[in-house]
mmCIF file of C-alpha atoms in Angstrom:
data_model
loop_
_atom_site.group_PDB
_atom_site.id
_atom_site.type_symbol
_atom_site.label_atom_id
_atom_site.label_comp_id
_atom_site.label_asym_id
_atom_site.label_seq_id
_atom_site.Cartn_x
_atom_site.Cartn_y
_atom_site.Cartn_z
ATOM 1 C CA UNK U 195 -14.928 -9.745 -10.899
ATOM 2 C CA UNK U 196 -16.921 -6.890 -11.964
ATOM 3 C CA UNK U 197 -16.493 -3.445 -10.078
ATOM 4 C CA UNK U 198 -18.279 -0.135 -10.143
ATOM 5 C CA UNK U 199 -15.823 2.013 -8.230
ATOM 6 C CA UNK U 200 -12.286 0.587 -8.934
ATOM 7 C CA UNK U 201 -10.475 -1.015 -11.757
ATOM 8 C CA UNK U 202 -8.163 -3.801 -11.438
ATOM 9 C CA UNK U 203 -5.992 -4.439 -14.395
ATOM 10 C CA UNK U 204 -2.925 -6.804 -14.919
ATOM 11 C CA UNK U 205 -0.012 -5.712 -17.140
ATOM 12 C CA UNK U 206 2.577 -8.484 -17.300
ATOM 13 C CA UNK U 207 2.929 -9.649 -13.714
ATOM 14 C CA UNK U 208 1.829 -6.216 -12.231
ATOM 15 C CA UNK U 209 -1.527 -5.628 -10.971
ATOM 16 C CA UNK U 210 -2.762 -2.106 -11.013
ATOM 17 C CA UNK U 211 -5.774 -0.816 -8.802
ATOM 18 C CA UNK U 212 -7.339 2.367 -9.822
ATOM 19 C CA UNK U 213 -9.750 4.014 -7.497
ATOM 20 C CA UNK U 214 -12.378 5.170 -9.926
ATOM 21 C CA UNK U 215 -14.697 7.746 -8.825
ATOM 22 C CA UNK U 216 -13.408 10.761 -10.870
ATOM 23 C CA UNK U 217 -16.516 12.780 -10.419
ATOM 24 C CA UNK U 218 -16.050 12.552 -6.561
ATOM 25 C CA UNK U 219 -12.289 13.087 -6.835
ATOM 26 C CA UNK U 220 -12.053 9.318 -6.002
ATOM 27 C CA UNK U 221 -13.368 9.863 -2.536
ATOM 28 C CA UNK U 222 -14.025 6.769 -0.442
ATOM 29 C CA UNK U 223 -17.522 5.623 0.259
ATOM 30 C CA UNK U 224 -18.590 2.375 1.746
ATOM 31 C CA UNK U 225 -19.027 0.795 -1.507
ATOM 32 C CA UNK U 226 -15.526 1.644 -2.700
ATOM 33 C CA UNK U 227 -13.874 0.499 0.467
ATOM 34 C CA UNK U 228 -15.725 -2.845 -0.035
ATOM 35 C CA UNK U 229 -14.580 -3.162 -3.544
ATOM 36 C CA UNK U 230 -10.910 -2.391 -2.555
ATOM 37 C CA UNK U 231 -11.349 -5.163 -0.010
ATOM 38 C CA UNK U 232 -12.447 -7.572 -2.648
ATOM 39 C CA UNK U 233 -9.930 -6.507 -5.155
ATOM 40 C CA UNK U 234 -7.136 -7.224 -2.565
ATOM 41 C CA UNK U 235 -8.579 -10.845 -2.242
ATOM 42 C CA UNK U 236 -8.516 -11.121 -6.112
ATOM 43 C CA UNK U 237 -4.946 -10.101 -6.132
ATOM 44 C CA UNK U 238 -3.989 -12.557 -3.391
ATOM 45 C CA UNK U 239 -5.589 -15.346 -5.300
ATOM 46 C CA UNK U 240 -3.998 -14.443 -8.712
ATOM 47 C CA UNK U 241 -0.558 -16.033 -8.850
ATOM 48 C CA UNK U 242 0.304 -14.081 -11.997
ATOM 49 C CA UNK U 243 0.329 -10.893 -10.181
ATOM 50 C CA UNK U 244 3.659 -10.437 -8.306
ATOM 51 C CA UNK U 245 3.366 -6.558 -7.271
ATOM 52 C CA UNK U 246 0.259 -4.424 -6.942
ATOM 53 C CA UNK U 247 0.294 -0.685 -7.668
ATOM 54 C CA UNK U 248 -2.679 1.394 -6.290
ATOM 55 C CA UNK U 249 -3.439 4.740 -7.863
ATOM 56 C CA UNK U 250 -6.398 7.213 -8.529
ATOM 57 C CA UNK U 251 -8.082 7.274 -11.921
ATOM 58 C CA UNK U 252 -7.574 10.842 -13.622
ATOM 59 C CA UNK U 253 -4.753 13.194 -13.034
ATOM 60 C CA UNK U 254 -5.977 15.228 -10.113
ATOM 61 C CA UNK U 255 -6.810 13.042 -7.237
ATOM 62 C CA UNK U 256 -5.312 9.836 -5.790
ATOM 63 C CA UNK U 257 -8.252 9.750 -3.222
ATOM 64 C CA UNK U 258 -9.539 12.949 -1.858
ATOM 65 C CA UNK U 259 -10.930 11.733 1.342
ATOM 66 C CA UNK U 260 -14.091 10.008 2.454
ATOM 67 C CA UNK U 261 -17.756 10.604 1.726
ATOM 68 C CA UNK U 262 -18.277 13.241 4.287
ATOM 69 C CA UNK U 263 -22.051 13.741 3.565
ATOM 70 C CA UNK U 264 -22.396 10.203 4.712
ATOM 71 C CA UNK U 265 -21.377 11.211 8.237
ATOM 72 C CA UNK U 266 -24.403 13.455 8.875
ATOM 73 C CA UNK U 267 -26.641 11.995 11.389
ATOM 74 C CA UNK U 268 -24.484 8.828 11.713
ATOM 75 C CA UNK U 269 -25.123 7.072 15.055
ATOM 76 C CA UNK U 270 -21.977 6.228 17.011
ATOM 77 C CA UNK U 271 -22.401 2.560 16.709
ATOM 78 C CA UNK U 272 -22.516 2.878 12.833
ATOM 79 C CA UNK U 273 -19.516 5.110 12.971
ATOM 80 C CA UNK U 274 -17.380 2.537 14.893
ATOM 81 C CA UNK U 275 -18.468 -0.255 12.341
ATOM 82 C CA UNK U 276 -17.588 2.088 9.487
ATOM 83 C CA UNK U 277 -14.066 2.662 10.877
ATOM 84 C CA UNK U 278 -13.642 -1.029 11.641
ATOM 85 C CA UNK U 279 -14.647 -1.963 8.175
ATOM 86 C CA UNK U 280 -12.290 0.477 6.453
ATOM 87 C CA UNK U 281 -9.437 -0.469 8.857
ATOM 88 C CA UNK U 282 -9.864 -4.303 8.011
ATOM 89 C CA UNK U 283 -9.892 -3.641 4.361
ATOM 90 C CA UNK U 284 -6.731 -1.656 4.573
ATOM 91 C CA UNK U 285 -5.055 -4.105 6.840
ATOM 92 C CA UNK U 286 -5.248 -6.536 4.113
ATOM 93 C CA UNK U 287 -2.526 -4.729 2.414
ATOM 94 C CA UNK U 288 -0.294 -5.226 5.316
ATOM 95 C CA UNK U 289 -0.672 -9.231 5.238
ATOM 96 C CA UNK U 290 -0.709 -9.569 1.546
ATOM 97 C CA UNK U 291 2.258 -11.470 0.607
ATOM 98 C CA UNK U 292 3.013 -9.165 -2.313
ATOM 99 C CA UNK U 293 4.522 -5.723 -2.437
ATOM 100 C CA UNK U 294 2.056 -2.951 -2.834
ATOM 101 C CA UNK U 295 3.107 0.362 -4.260
ATOM 102 C CA UNK U 296 1.076 3.522 -4.115
ATOM 103 C CA UNK U 297 1.295 5.979 -6.959
ATOM 104 C CA UNK U 298 -0.044 8.990 -5.351
ATOM 105 C CA UNK U 299 -1.167 11.177 -8.402
ATOM 106 C CA UNK U 300 -2.749 14.161 -6.671
ATOM 107 C CA UNK U 301 -4.901 14.902 -3.582
ATOM 108 C CA UNK U 302 -4.256 12.193 -0.795
ATOM 109 C CA UNK U 303 -6.380 13.508 1.988
ATOM 110 C CA UNK U 304 -8.167 11.741 4.811
ATOM 111 C CA UNK U 305 -9.055 8.278 3.846
ATOM 112 C CA UNK U 306 -6.699 8.835 0.728
ATOM 113 C CA UNK U 307 -3.706 9.479 2.803
ATOM 114 C CA UNK U 308 -4.606 6.394 4.987
ATOM 115 C CA UNK U 309 -4.780 4.286 1.900
ATOM 116 C CA UNK U 310 -1.451 5.387 0.719
ATOM 117 C CA UNK U 311 0.077 4.711 4.147
ATOM 118 C CA UNK U 312 -1.305 1.304 4.113
ATOM 119 C CA UNK U 313 0.780 0.466 1.028
ATOM 120 C CA UNK U 314 4.403 -0.771 1.322
ATOM 121 C CA UNK U 315 5.988 2.023 -0.652
ATOM 122 C CA UNK U 316 4.745 5.400 -1.662
ATOM 123 C CA UNK U 317 5.591 7.342 -4.864
ATOM 124 C CA UNK U 318 4.207 10.705 -5.345
ATOM 125 C CA UNK U 319 3.624 13.112 -8.345
ATOM 126 C CA UNK U 320 4.899 16.595 -7.868
ATOM 127 C CA UNK U 321 1.355 17.810 -7.526
ATOM 128 C CA UNK U 322 0.422 15.280 -4.670
ATOM 129 C CA UNK U 323 -1.004 16.795 -1.631
ATOM 130 C CA UNK U 324 -1.161 14.871 1.805
ATOM 131 C CA UNK U 325 -3.268 15.519 4.956
ATOM 132 C CA UNK U 326 -5.597 14.274 7.538
ATOM 133 C CA UNK U 327 -8.267 16.894 7.874
ATOM 134 C CA UNK U 328 -10.434 15.010 10.119
ATOM 135 C CA UNK U 329 -10.422 17.079 13.260
ATOM 136 C CA UNK U 330 -11.811 20.032 11.341
ATOM 137 C CA UNK U 331 -14.794 18.106 10.713
ATOM 138 C CA UNK U 332 -15.277 16.865 14.257
ATOM 139 C CA UNK U 333 -14.041 13.296 13.854
ATOM 140 C CA UNK U 334 -10.671 11.635 13.801
ATOM 141 C CA UNK U 335 -8.884 9.699 11.188
ATOM 142 C CA UNK U 336 -10.649 6.327 11.107
ATOM 143 C CA UNK U 337 -8.874 4.088 8.641
ATOM 144 C CA UNK U 338 -5.858 3.658 10.523
ATOM 145 C CA UNK U 339 -4.334 7.179 10.163
ATOM 146 C CA UNK U 340 -3.694 7.681 13.959
ATOM 147 C CA UNK U 341 -1.542 4.546 13.968
ATOM 148 C CA UNK U 342 0.281 4.338 10.566
ATOM 149 C CA UNK U 343 1.438 8.111 10.426
ATOM 150 C CA UNK U 344 3.253 8.025 13.650
ATOM 151 C CA UNK U 345 5.007 4.877 12.533
ATOM 152 C CA UNK U 346 6.062 6.326 9.263
ATOM 153 C CA UNK U 347 7.238 9.939 10.255
ATOM 154 C CA UNK U 348 7.363 9.888 14.133
ATOM 155 C CA UNK U 349 4.939 10.938 16.838
ATOM 156 C CA UNK U 350 5.751 14.596 16.924
ATOM 157 C CA UNK U 351 5.318 15.245 13.025
ATOM 158 C CA UNK U 352 2.093 12.880 13.064
ATOM 159 C CA UNK U 353 0.557 14.765 15.879
ATOM 160 C CA UNK U 354 1.212 18.153 14.249
ATOM 161 C CA UNK U 355 -0.291 17.118 10.999
ATOM 162 C CA UNK U 356 -3.216 15.483 12.496
ATOM 163 C CA UNK U 357 -3.905 18.093 15.152
ATOM 164 C CA UNK U 358 -3.767 21.085 12.586
ATOM 165 C CA UNK U 359 -5.820 19.280 9.933
ATOM 166 C CA UNK U 360 -3.156 20.817 7.631
ATOM 167 C CA UNK U 361 -1.790 19.736 4.356
ATOM 168 C CA UNK U 362 1.865 19.189 2.966
ATOM 169 C CA UNK U 363 2.985 19.015 -0.508
ATOM 170 C CA UNK U 364 4.936 16.147 -2.116
ATOM 171 C CA UNK U 365 8.264 17.668 -1.323
ATOM 172 C CA UNK U 366 7.462 18.017 2.257
ATOM 173 C CA UNK U 367 6.171 14.554 2.342
ATOM 174 C CA UNK U 368 9.446 13.216 0.946
ATOM 175 C CA UNK U 369 11.508 15.325 3.668
ATOM 176 C CA UNK U 370 9.739 13.867 6.521
ATOM 177 C CA UNK U 371 9.842 10.367 5.094
ATOM 178 C CA UNK U 372 6.004 9.786 4.318
ATOM 179 C CA UNK U 373 6.915 9.084 0.632
ATOM 180 C CA UNK U 374 9.983 7.412 -0.992
ATOM 181 C CA UNK U 375 10.363 9.388 -4.104
ATOM 182 C CA UNK U 376 8.827 12.328 -5.994
ATOM 183 C CA UNK U 377 8.364 12.378 -9.777
ATOM 184 C CA UNK U 378 6.731 14.617 -12.452
ATOM 185 C CA UNK U 379 3.157 13.641 -12.940
ATOM 186 C CA UNK U 380 3.789 12.298 -16.419
ATOM 187 C CA UNK U 381 6.573 9.984 -15.146
ATOM 188 C CA UNK U 382 4.784 8.636 -12.012
ATOM 189 C CA UNK U 383 3.187 5.506 -13.344
ATOM 190 C CA UNK U 384 6.310 4.673 -15.481
ATOM 191 C CA UNK U 385 8.515 4.977 -12.334
ATOM 192 C CA UNK U 386 6.122 2.672 -10.417
ATOM 193 C CA UNK U 387 6.221 0.199 -12.915
ATOM 194 C CA UNK U 388 9.974 0.464 -13.093
ATOM 195 C CA UNK U 389 10.255 -0.027 -9.342
ATOM 196 C CA UNK U 390 7.722 -3.226 -9.519
ATOM 197 C CA UNK U 391 9.954 -4.741 -12.110
ATOM 198 C CA UNK U 392 12.913 -4.150 -10.214
ATOM 199 C CA UNK U 393 11.253 -5.976 -7.181
ATOM 200 C CA UNK U 394 10.230 -8.844 -9.408
ATOM 201 C CA UNK U 395 13.753 -9.570 -10.359
ATOM 202 C CA UNK U 396 13.982 -11.312 -6.934
ATOM 203 C CA UNK U 397 12.652 -14.310 -5.514
ATOM 204 C CA UNK U 398 8.943 -13.854 -4.734
ATOM 205 C CA UNK U 399 8.888 -15.840 -1.492
ATOM 206 C CA UNK U 400 11.930 -14.045 -0.200
ATOM 207 C CA UNK U 401 10.180 -10.708 -0.998
ATOM 208 C CA UNK U 402 7.109 -11.781 0.706
ATOM 209 C CA UNK U 403 8.832 -13.136 3.898
ATOM 210 C CA UNK U 404 10.832 -9.963 4.137
ATOM 211 C CA UNK U 405 7.558 -7.892 3.991
ATOM 212 C CA UNK U 406 6.179 -9.899 6.615
ATOM 213 C CA UNK U 407 9.111 -9.893 8.768
ATOM 214 C CA UNK U 408 9.244 -6.175 8.666
ATOM 215 C CA UNK U 409 5.596 -5.716 9.305
ATOM 216 C CA UNK U 410 5.462 -8.233 12.215
ATOM 217 C CA UNK U 411 8.624 -7.004 13.733
ATOM 218 C CA UNK U 412 7.401 -3.507 13.975
ATOM 219 C CA UNK U 413 4.578 -4.625 16.317
ATOM 220 C CA UNK U 414 6.936 -5.658 19.054
ATOM 221 C CA UNK U 415 10.321 -5.201 20.698
ATOM 222 C CA UNK U 416 13.560 -5.755 19.023
ATOM 223 C CA UNK U 417 14.119 -9.242 20.401
ATOM 224 C CA UNK U 418 10.743 -10.425 19.302
ATOM 225 C CA UNK U 419 11.397 -8.837 15.798
ATOM 226 C CA UNK U 420 14.747 -10.910 15.634
ATOM 227 C CA UNK U 421 12.996 -14.021 16.469
ATOM 228 C CA UNK U 422 10.483 -13.419 13.680
ATOM 229 C CA UNK U 423 13.353 -12.686 11.379
ATOM 230 C CA UNK U 424 15.098 -16.044 12.174
ATOM 231 C CA UNK U 425 12.009 -17.966 11.640
ATOM 232 C CA UNK U 426 11.368 -16.438 8.143
ATOM 233 C CA UNK U 427 15.071 -17.100 7.314
ATOM 234 C CA UNK U 428 14.569 -20.646 8.192
ATOM 235 C CA UNK U 429 11.556 -20.785 5.885
ATOM 236 C CA UNK U 430 13.498 -19.638 3.082
ATOM 237 C CA UNK U 431 15.647 -22.800 3.210
ATOM 238 C CA UNK U 432 12.605 -24.827 2.383
ATOM 239 C CA UNK U 433 12.130 -22.988 -0.952
ATOM 240 C CA UNK U 434 13.308 -24.078 -4.530
ATOM 241 C CA UNK U 435 14.184 -20.382 -5.096
ATOM 242 C CA UNK U 436 16.768 -20.264 -2.312
ATOM 243 C CA UNK U 437 18.352 -23.374 -3.886
ATOM 244 C CA UNK U 438 18.278 -21.752 -7.234
ATOM 245 C CA UNK U 439 19.558 -18.310 -6.050
ATOM 246 C CA UNK U 440 22.514 -19.669 -4.206
ATOM 247 C CA UNK U 441 23.282 -22.144 -7.116
ATOM 248 C CA UNK U 442 23.224 -19.401 -9.661
ATOM 249 C CA UNK U 443 25.412 -17.195 -7.594
ATOM 250 C CA UNK U 444 27.942 -20.094 -7.481
ATOM 251 C CA UNK U 445 27.666 -20.525 -11.260
ATOM 252 C CA UNK U 446 27.933 -16.855 -11.666
ATOM 253 C CA UNK U 447 24.613 -16.628 -13.770
ATOM 254 C CA UNK U 448 21.227 -14.901 -13.404
ATOM 255 C CA UNK U 449 18.846 -16.923 -11.380
ATOM 256 C CA UNK U 450 15.631 -17.981 -12.644
ATOM 257 C CA UNK U 451 13.103 -17.796 -9.831
ATOM 258 C CA UNK U 452 9.604 -19.499 -9.896
ATOM 259 C CA UNK U 453 8.232 -18.459 -6.861
ATOM 260 C CA UNK U 454 8.412 -21.866 -5.011
#
């Protein structure tokens, strides 16, 4: 599929999605959000892609927010539709049965921070900057930021960051648990690929079911989550990879998973 605002590549079994609007610091406009949504659909249907990495084109910005000028004069009904469209696009990362790694290579503000938070794992370069500046513009985070940030870093820290419209650097993002690791900018993509390959050593169905169990479990109470876990554990027993994994363990050899 041809895209104007994103680039989707495949390297071995790793998909790499670049947000590609360097003249606009990779800021999200409606067309870019729609292309992200289509790219996720393409990744979902491509059995050769086992893990997806999301990053920004260039070395200055992951995604530096949304297209603010487009907010001027926007009717409330249109704004609600805009928010819903972005939320639904980013929601596709949650239900994609493949791990998604954000390689945050610079500014991740507003919609960029929300895009990173929609991914499963976040890696940051040392020059990364995170923030939700929406209240300084008279709006609120509209692509899931009010919901995901508190789930990741806790209610108090989320409210402070969102209420003040402040920014934090990569080290602070790591300290509060917003990102998993911080690397020198020159090493970021290599480290993201290294992590992707480490994930791909394991049974694809098991990784997918683990992702879904964690995500679905977080939506309810512990007892509901435990039932979800048991259901996915049972589903694993119907896979060829489970049989191969246990047999390989018994034979003291490396398993050869096929994703079936």
